[in-house]
XYZ file of C-alpha atoms in Angstrom:
484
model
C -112.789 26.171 -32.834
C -114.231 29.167 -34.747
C -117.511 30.326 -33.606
C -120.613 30.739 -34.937
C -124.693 30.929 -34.762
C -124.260 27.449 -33.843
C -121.303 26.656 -32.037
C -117.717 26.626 -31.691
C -116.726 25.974 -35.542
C -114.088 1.002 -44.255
C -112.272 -4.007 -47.018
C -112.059 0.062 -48.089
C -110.135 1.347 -50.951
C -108.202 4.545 -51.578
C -106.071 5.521 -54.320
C -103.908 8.723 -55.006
C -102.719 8.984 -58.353
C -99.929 11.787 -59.481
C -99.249 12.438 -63.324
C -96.919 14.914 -64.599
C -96.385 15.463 -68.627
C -94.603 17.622 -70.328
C -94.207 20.629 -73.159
C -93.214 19.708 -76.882
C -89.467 20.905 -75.439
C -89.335 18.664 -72.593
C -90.232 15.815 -74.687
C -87.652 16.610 -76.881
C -84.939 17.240 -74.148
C -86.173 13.767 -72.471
C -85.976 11.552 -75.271
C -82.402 9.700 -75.165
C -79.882 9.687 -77.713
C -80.021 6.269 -80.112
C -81.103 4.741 -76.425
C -83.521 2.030 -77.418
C -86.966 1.791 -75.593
C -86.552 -0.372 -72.469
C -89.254 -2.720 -73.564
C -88.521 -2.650 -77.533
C -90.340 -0.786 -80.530
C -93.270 -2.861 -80.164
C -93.816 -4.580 -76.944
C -94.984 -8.053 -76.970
C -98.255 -9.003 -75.905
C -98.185 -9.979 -72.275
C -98.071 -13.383 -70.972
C -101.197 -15.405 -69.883
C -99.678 -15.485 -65.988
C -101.122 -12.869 -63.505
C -99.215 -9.877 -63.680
C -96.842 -9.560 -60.283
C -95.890 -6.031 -58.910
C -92.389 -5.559 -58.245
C -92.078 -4.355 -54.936
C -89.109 -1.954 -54.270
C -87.679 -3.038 -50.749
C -88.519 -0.006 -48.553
C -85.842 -1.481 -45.690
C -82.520 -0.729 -47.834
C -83.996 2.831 -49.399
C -82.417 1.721 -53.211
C -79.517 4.493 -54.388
C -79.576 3.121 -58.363
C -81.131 4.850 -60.968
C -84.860 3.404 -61.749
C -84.563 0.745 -64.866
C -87.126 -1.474 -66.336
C -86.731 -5.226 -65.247
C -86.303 -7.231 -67.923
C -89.043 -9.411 -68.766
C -91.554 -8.028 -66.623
C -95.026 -8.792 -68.005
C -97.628 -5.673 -68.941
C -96.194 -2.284 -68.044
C -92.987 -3.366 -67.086
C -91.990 -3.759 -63.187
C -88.684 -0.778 -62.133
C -86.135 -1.614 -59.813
C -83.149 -0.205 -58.513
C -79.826 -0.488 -60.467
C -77.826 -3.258 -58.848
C -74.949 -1.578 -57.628
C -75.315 1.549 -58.235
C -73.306 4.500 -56.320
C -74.798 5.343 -53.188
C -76.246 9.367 -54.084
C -79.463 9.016 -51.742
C -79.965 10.398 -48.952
C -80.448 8.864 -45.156
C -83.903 8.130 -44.586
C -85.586 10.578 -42.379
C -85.947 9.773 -38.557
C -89.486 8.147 -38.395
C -90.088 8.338 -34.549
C -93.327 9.896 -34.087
C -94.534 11.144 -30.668
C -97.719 11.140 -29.325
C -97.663 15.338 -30.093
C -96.933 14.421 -33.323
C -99.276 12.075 -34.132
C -101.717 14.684 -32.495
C -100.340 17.405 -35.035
C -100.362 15.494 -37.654
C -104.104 13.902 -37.427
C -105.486 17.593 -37.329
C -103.519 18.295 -40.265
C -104.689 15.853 -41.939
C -108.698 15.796 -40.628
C -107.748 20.141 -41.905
C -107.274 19.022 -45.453
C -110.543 17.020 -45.343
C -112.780 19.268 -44.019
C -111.134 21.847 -46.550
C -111.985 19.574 -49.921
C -115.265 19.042 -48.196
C -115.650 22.662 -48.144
C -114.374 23.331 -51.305
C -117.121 20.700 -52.962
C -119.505 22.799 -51.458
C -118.501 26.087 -52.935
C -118.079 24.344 -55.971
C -121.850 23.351 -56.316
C -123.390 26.006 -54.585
C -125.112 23.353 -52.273
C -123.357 21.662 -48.593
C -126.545 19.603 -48.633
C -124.689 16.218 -50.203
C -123.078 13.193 -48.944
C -119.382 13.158 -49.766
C -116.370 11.499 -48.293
C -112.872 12.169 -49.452
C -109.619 10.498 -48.156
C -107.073 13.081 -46.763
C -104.238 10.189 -46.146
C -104.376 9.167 -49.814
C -104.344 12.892 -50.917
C -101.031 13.742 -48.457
C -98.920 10.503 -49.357
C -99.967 11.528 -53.365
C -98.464 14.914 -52.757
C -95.686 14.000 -50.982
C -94.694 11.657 -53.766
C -95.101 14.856 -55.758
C -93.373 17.029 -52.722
C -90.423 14.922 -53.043
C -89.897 15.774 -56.522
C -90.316 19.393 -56.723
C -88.592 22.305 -55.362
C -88.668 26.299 -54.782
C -91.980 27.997 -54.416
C -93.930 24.679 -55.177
C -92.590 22.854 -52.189
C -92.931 25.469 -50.179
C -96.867 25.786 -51.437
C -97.399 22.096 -50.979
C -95.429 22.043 -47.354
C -98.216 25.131 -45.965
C -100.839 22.952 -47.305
C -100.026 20.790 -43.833
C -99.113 23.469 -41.639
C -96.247 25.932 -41.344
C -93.503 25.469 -43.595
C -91.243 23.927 -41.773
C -93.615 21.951 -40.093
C -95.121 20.434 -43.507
C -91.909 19.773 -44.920
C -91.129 17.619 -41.616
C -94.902 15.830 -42.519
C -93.831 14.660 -45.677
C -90.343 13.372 -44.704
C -90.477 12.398 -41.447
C -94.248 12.243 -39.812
C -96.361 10.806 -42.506
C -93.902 7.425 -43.092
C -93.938 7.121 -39.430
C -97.818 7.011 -39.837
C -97.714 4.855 -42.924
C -95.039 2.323 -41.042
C -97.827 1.810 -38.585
C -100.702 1.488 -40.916
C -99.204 -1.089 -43.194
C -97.580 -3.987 -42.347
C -95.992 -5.602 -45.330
C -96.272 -8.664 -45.662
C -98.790 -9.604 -43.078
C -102.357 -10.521 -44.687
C -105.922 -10.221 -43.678
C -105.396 -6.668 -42.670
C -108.312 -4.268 -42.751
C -106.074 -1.874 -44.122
C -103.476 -1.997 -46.882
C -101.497 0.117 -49.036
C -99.759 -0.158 -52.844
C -97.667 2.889 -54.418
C -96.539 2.731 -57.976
C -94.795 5.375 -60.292
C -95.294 4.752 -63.778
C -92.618 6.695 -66.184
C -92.525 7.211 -69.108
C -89.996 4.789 -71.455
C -88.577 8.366 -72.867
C -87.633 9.804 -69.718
C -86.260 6.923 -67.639
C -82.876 8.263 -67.967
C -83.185 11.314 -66.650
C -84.604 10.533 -63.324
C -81.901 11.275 -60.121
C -81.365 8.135 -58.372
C -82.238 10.478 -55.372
C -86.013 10.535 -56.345
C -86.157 6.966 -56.329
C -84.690 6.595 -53.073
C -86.798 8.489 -51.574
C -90.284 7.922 -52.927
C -89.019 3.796 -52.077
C -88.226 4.534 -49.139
C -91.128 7.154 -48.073
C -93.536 5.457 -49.698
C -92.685 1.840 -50.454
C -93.072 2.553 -53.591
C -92.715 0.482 -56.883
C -92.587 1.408 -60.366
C -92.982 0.440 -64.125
C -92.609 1.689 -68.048
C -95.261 3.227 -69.685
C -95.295 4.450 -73.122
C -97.713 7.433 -72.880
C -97.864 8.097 -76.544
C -100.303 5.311 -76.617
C -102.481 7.396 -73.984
C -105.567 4.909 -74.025
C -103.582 1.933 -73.319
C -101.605 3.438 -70.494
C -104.513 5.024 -68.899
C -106.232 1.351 -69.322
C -103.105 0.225 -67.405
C -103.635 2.750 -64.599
C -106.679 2.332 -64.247
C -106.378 -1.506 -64.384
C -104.250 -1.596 -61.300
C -106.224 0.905 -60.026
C -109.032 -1.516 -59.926
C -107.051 -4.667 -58.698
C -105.747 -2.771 -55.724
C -109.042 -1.546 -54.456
C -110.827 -4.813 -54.852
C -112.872 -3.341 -57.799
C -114.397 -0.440 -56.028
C -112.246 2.379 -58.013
C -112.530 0.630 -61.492
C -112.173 3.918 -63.432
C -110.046 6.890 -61.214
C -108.539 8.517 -64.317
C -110.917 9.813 -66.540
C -111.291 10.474 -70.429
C -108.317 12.918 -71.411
C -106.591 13.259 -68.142
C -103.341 10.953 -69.910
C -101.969 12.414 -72.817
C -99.183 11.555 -75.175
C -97.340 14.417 -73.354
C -97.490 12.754 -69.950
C -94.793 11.984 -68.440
C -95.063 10.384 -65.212
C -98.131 9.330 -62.388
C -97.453 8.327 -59.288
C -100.221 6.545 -57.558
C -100.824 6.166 -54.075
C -103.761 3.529 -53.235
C -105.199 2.550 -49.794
C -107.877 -0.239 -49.148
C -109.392 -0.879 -46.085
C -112.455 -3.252 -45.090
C -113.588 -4.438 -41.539
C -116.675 -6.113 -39.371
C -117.604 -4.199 -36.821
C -116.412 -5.093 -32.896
C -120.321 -5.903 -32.141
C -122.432 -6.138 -35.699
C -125.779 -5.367 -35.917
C -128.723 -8.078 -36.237
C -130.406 -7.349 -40.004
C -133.545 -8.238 -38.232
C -133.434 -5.310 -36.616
C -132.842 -2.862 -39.002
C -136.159 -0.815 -39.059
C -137.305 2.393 -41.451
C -136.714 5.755 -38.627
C -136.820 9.261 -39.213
C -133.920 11.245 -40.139
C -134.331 15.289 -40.332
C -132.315 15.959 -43.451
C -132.723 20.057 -42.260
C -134.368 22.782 -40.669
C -137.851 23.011 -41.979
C -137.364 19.902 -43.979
C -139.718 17.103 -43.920
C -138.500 14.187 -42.028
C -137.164 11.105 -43.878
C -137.791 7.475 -43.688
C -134.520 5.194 -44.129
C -133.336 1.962 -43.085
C -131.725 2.545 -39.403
C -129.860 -0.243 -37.568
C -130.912 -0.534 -34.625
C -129.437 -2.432 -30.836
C -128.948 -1.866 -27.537
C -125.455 -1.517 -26.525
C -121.907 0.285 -25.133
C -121.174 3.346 -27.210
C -118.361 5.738 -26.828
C -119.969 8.861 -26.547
C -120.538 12.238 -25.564
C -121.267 16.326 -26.275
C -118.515 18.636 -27.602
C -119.142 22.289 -28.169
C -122.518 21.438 -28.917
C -121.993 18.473 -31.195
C -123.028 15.140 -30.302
C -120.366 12.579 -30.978
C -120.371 9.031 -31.440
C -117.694 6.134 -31.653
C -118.232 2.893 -33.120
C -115.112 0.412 -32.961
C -114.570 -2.036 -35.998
C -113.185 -5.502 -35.494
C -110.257 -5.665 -33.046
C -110.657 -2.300 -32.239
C -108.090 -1.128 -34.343
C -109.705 1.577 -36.310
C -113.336 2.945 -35.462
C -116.351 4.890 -36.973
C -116.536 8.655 -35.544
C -119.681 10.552 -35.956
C -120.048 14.129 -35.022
C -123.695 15.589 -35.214
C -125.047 19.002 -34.608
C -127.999 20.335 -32.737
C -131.124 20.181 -33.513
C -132.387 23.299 -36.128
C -128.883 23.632 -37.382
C -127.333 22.442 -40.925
C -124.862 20.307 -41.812
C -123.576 23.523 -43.941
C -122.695 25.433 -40.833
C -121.519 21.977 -39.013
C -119.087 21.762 -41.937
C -117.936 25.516 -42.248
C -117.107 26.324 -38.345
C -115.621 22.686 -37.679
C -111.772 22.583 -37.834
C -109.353 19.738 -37.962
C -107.880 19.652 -34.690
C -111.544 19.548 -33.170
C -112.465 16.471 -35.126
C -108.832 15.103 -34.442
C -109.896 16.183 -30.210
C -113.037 14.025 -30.589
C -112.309 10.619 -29.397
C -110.199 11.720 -26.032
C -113.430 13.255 -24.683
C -116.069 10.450 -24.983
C -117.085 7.976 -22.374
C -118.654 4.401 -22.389
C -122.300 4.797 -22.398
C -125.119 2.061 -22.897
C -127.881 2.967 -25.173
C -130.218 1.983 -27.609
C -128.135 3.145 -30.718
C -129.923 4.125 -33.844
C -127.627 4.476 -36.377
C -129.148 4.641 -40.092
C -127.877 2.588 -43.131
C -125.715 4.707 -45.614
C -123.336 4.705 -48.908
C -121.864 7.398 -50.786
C -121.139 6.088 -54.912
C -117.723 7.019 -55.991
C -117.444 9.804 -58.606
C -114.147 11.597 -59.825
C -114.236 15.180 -58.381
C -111.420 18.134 -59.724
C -109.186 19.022 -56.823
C -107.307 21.737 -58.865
C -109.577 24.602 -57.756
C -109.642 23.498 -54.266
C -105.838 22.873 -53.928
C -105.536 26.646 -55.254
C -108.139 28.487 -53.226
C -105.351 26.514 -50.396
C -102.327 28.148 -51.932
C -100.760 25.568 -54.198
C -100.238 27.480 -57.271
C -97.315 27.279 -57.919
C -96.805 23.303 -59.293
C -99.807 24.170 -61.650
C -98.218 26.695 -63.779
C -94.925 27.761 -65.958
C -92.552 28.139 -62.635
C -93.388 24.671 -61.429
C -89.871 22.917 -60.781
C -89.959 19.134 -60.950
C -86.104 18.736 -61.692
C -85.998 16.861 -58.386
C -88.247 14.347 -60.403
C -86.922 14.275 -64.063
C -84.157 16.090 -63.805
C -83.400 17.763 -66.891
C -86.384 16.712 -68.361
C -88.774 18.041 -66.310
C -88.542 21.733 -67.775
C -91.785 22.774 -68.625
C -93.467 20.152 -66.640
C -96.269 21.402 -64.117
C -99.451 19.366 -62.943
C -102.537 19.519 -64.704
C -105.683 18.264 -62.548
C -105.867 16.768 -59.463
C -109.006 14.017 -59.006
C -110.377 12.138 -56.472
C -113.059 9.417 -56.603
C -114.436 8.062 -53.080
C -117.093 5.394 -51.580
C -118.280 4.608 -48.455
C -120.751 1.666 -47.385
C -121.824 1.786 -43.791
C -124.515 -1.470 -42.914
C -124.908 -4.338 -40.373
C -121.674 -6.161 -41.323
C -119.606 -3.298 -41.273
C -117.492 -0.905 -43.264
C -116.119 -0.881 -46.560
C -115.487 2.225 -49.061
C -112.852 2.865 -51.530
C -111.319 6.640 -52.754
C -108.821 7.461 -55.177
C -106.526 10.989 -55.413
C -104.930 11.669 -58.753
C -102.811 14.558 -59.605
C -102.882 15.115 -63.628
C -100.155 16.917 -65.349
C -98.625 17.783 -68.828
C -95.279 19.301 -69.853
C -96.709 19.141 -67.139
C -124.648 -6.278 -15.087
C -128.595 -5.317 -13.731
C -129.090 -1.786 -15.392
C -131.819 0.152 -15.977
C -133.365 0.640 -19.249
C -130.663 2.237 -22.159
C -131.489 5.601 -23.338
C -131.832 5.722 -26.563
C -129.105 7.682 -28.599
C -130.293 8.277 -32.340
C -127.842 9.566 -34.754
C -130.871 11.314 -37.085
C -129.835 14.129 -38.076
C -127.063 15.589 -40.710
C -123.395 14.556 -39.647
C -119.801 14.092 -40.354
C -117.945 11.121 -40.216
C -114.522 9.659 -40.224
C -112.575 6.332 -40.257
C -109.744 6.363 -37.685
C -107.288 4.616 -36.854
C -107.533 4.398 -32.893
C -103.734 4.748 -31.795
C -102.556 7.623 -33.761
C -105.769 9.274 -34.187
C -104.953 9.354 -38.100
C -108.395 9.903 -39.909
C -108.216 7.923 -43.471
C -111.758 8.964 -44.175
C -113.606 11.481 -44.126
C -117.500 12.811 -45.085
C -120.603 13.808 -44.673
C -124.048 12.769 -44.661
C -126.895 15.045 -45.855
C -129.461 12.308 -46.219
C -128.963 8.660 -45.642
C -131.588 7.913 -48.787
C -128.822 9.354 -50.958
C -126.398 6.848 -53.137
């Protein structure tokens, strides 16, 4: 950990969504010759039947091109040609090791704390509550890793690491995670996952089978036919899904103007995740208790959930951690808070990935009388493109972008355009539950003695883990509990 004045440096929903457009030239290289639109010149209004996703099967990675299914309702559903020659590539060996999973959860907890930083310097003040969702933001770039090449894949690879050691994240150590995260098929999980890349009707053809394949079998991804020359109805459509695969917590991720008539493909990665906790809190007890929002500050009154009970916890490099376990025990709630007389600014700027990632290994069972205070954290669509350059991607935002891997030969002059991300978080008796979306924007482009009492009341960071691999799906920040 860095050093300095101070020390050593939830159902929830997540959604990454990818879109690439194009220049006036790509368009015109991508539409196909006398090749009628895969849905028709005017596509019929949809049936009155709930609209079905059609999931890709991730277990046979497909090797056909991507076509529209005939008859799908609303956007149109994409599967693999039946048949098709076999041009993909073996899937990458998923086997992750306990270093791995290590390596990997401090990437990933790296990237956090980096956008949390990078909100900061963007508004001048460290003093707000944010949370962001590094595990939707990696599996969006990777979809967006697996179609690129050259400088941008190397740029989006040293976002996780080395080189060589992101490139391995994306292909090899992030499916392992996702294998173990969702379960298809099984239902009442706290956590579960949907991937979808919409295309656009005029560049269907041009997509390499090889994209497909891999972003199916990566990912478990799906797909469907857009026409993005109606931009407000396919961003409605986005967004739509959007909102039906975070339980309605993400209704809007995409925001006026970020689809354009020259977009040309999003893909959208979306996470949801919602538990009790292991031991829930009585309402009854739920009392108003000071929290210090700062040095100097006045303290603050706010609702603070209050019982007596085992708590993992324990003091690292100053910080005082604490681990709550949801429901089965699965996932859990880690809170790191620092010392007394220091900010949540410098807690934020000297803490580093693989410290947060450390956390858990070093606590022990403790009973106290835990005071943890009520909090929630409104979802609003934040600009990642400044952040994600300040990091070194550059490259995939301007004219020597390379997304042939993608399109093919309709992805010249196609770079991203924005990257967004929208993210909630309600902590209370009950449980957890919070919802975040990523979206990448582009255009052509026994007898004891009396518990001590351990108070979280002061300024801290927080994460949502999953217990096993140490894989943090959330993470934030909490300036002041009173905050929505």
């Amino acid at each position: 950990m860095k050093r300095s004045a101070i020390f050593t440096r939830t159902r929830l929903a997540q959604l990454a969504l990818l879109v690439l457009g194009g220049t006036a030239a790509a368009c015109a290289l991508a539409q196909p010759k006398s090749t009628p639109s895969p849905t028709g010149t005017a596509a019929p209004a949809p049936p009155k039947t709930k609209a079905k996703d059609i999931v890709l099967d991730g277990a046979a990675p497909p090797s056909g091109a991507l076509v529209a299914t005939p008859g799908a309702p609303g956007a149109g559903a994409m599967v693999a040609t039946p048949g098709a020659p076999a041009t993909a590539p073996r899937p990458a060996r998923r086997a992750n090791t306990p270093a791995h999973d290590s390596a990997s959860a401090g990437a990933l907890a790296e990237l956090a704390l980096d956008m949390l930083r990078q909100q900061s310097a963007a508004t001048g003040n460290a003093q707000e509550n944010a949370v962001v969702s590094p595990l939707s933001l990696a599996a969006a770039l990777g979809m967006i890793h697996a179609g690129t090449s050259g400088a941008g894949a190397q740029e989006l690879a040293k976002l996780m690491g080395s080189q060589s050691s992101g490139e391995r994240f994306y292909s090899a150590r992030l499916p392992a995670i996702l294998d173990r995260l969702a379960k298809p098929g099984e239902t009442g999980l706290p956590f579960v996952m949907a991937n979808r890349v919409w295309v656009d009707k005029s560049v269907l053809p041009a997509i390499p089978p090889t994209y497909g394949a891999i972003v199916t079998d990566r990912f478990n991804a799906d797909a469907a036919v857009l026409a993005f020359a109606q931009a407000g109805a396919a961003r409605a459509e986005i967004n739509a899904w959007v909102g039906r695969k975070t339980a309605g917590r993400i209704p809007e991720l995409m925001p006026e103007g970020s689809v354009s008539p020259s977009t040309k493909l999003v893909a959208t990665n979306a996470i949801h995740f919602k538990s009790k906790w292991f031991e829930p809190f009585d309402p009854q007890q739920t009392v108003p208790k000071p929290f210090h929002v700062g040095p100097g500050a006045a303290a603050k009154q706010v609702p603070t959930m209050v019982d007596e009970r085992q708590v993992r916890i324990g003091t690292v490099d100053n910080i005082s951690v604490f681990e709550l376990p949801f429901a089965g025990e699965e996932y859990t709630l880690l809170l790191g808070m620092a010392p007394a007389g220091h900010t949540l600014n410098a807690l934020e700027t000297d803490l580093e990935g693989l410290d947060l990632a450390s956390w858990s290994a070093q606590l022990k069972p403790t009973r106290c009388r835990l005071e943890l205070p009520k909090f929630s954290i409104a979802p609003a669509s934040v600009p990642l493109k400044p952040a994600l350059q300040a990091l070194g991607v550059k490259t995939v935002f301007g004219q020597d972008a390379d997304f042939s891997a993608l399109l093919g030969h309709a992805g010249k002059g196609v770079m991203l355009d924005n990257v967004y991300q929208s993210a909630t978080i309600i902590i209370d008796e009950r449980g957890g539950e919070a919802a975040a979306a990523t979206g990448a924007a582009g255009a052509a482009k026994s007898f004891s003695l009396p518990a001590p009492a351990c108070a979280v009341d002061r300024p801290f960071i927080f994460a949502v883990m999953h217990r096993a691999s140490g894989t943090p799906l959330f993470v934030g920040k909490v300036a002041d509990p009173s905050q929505h």
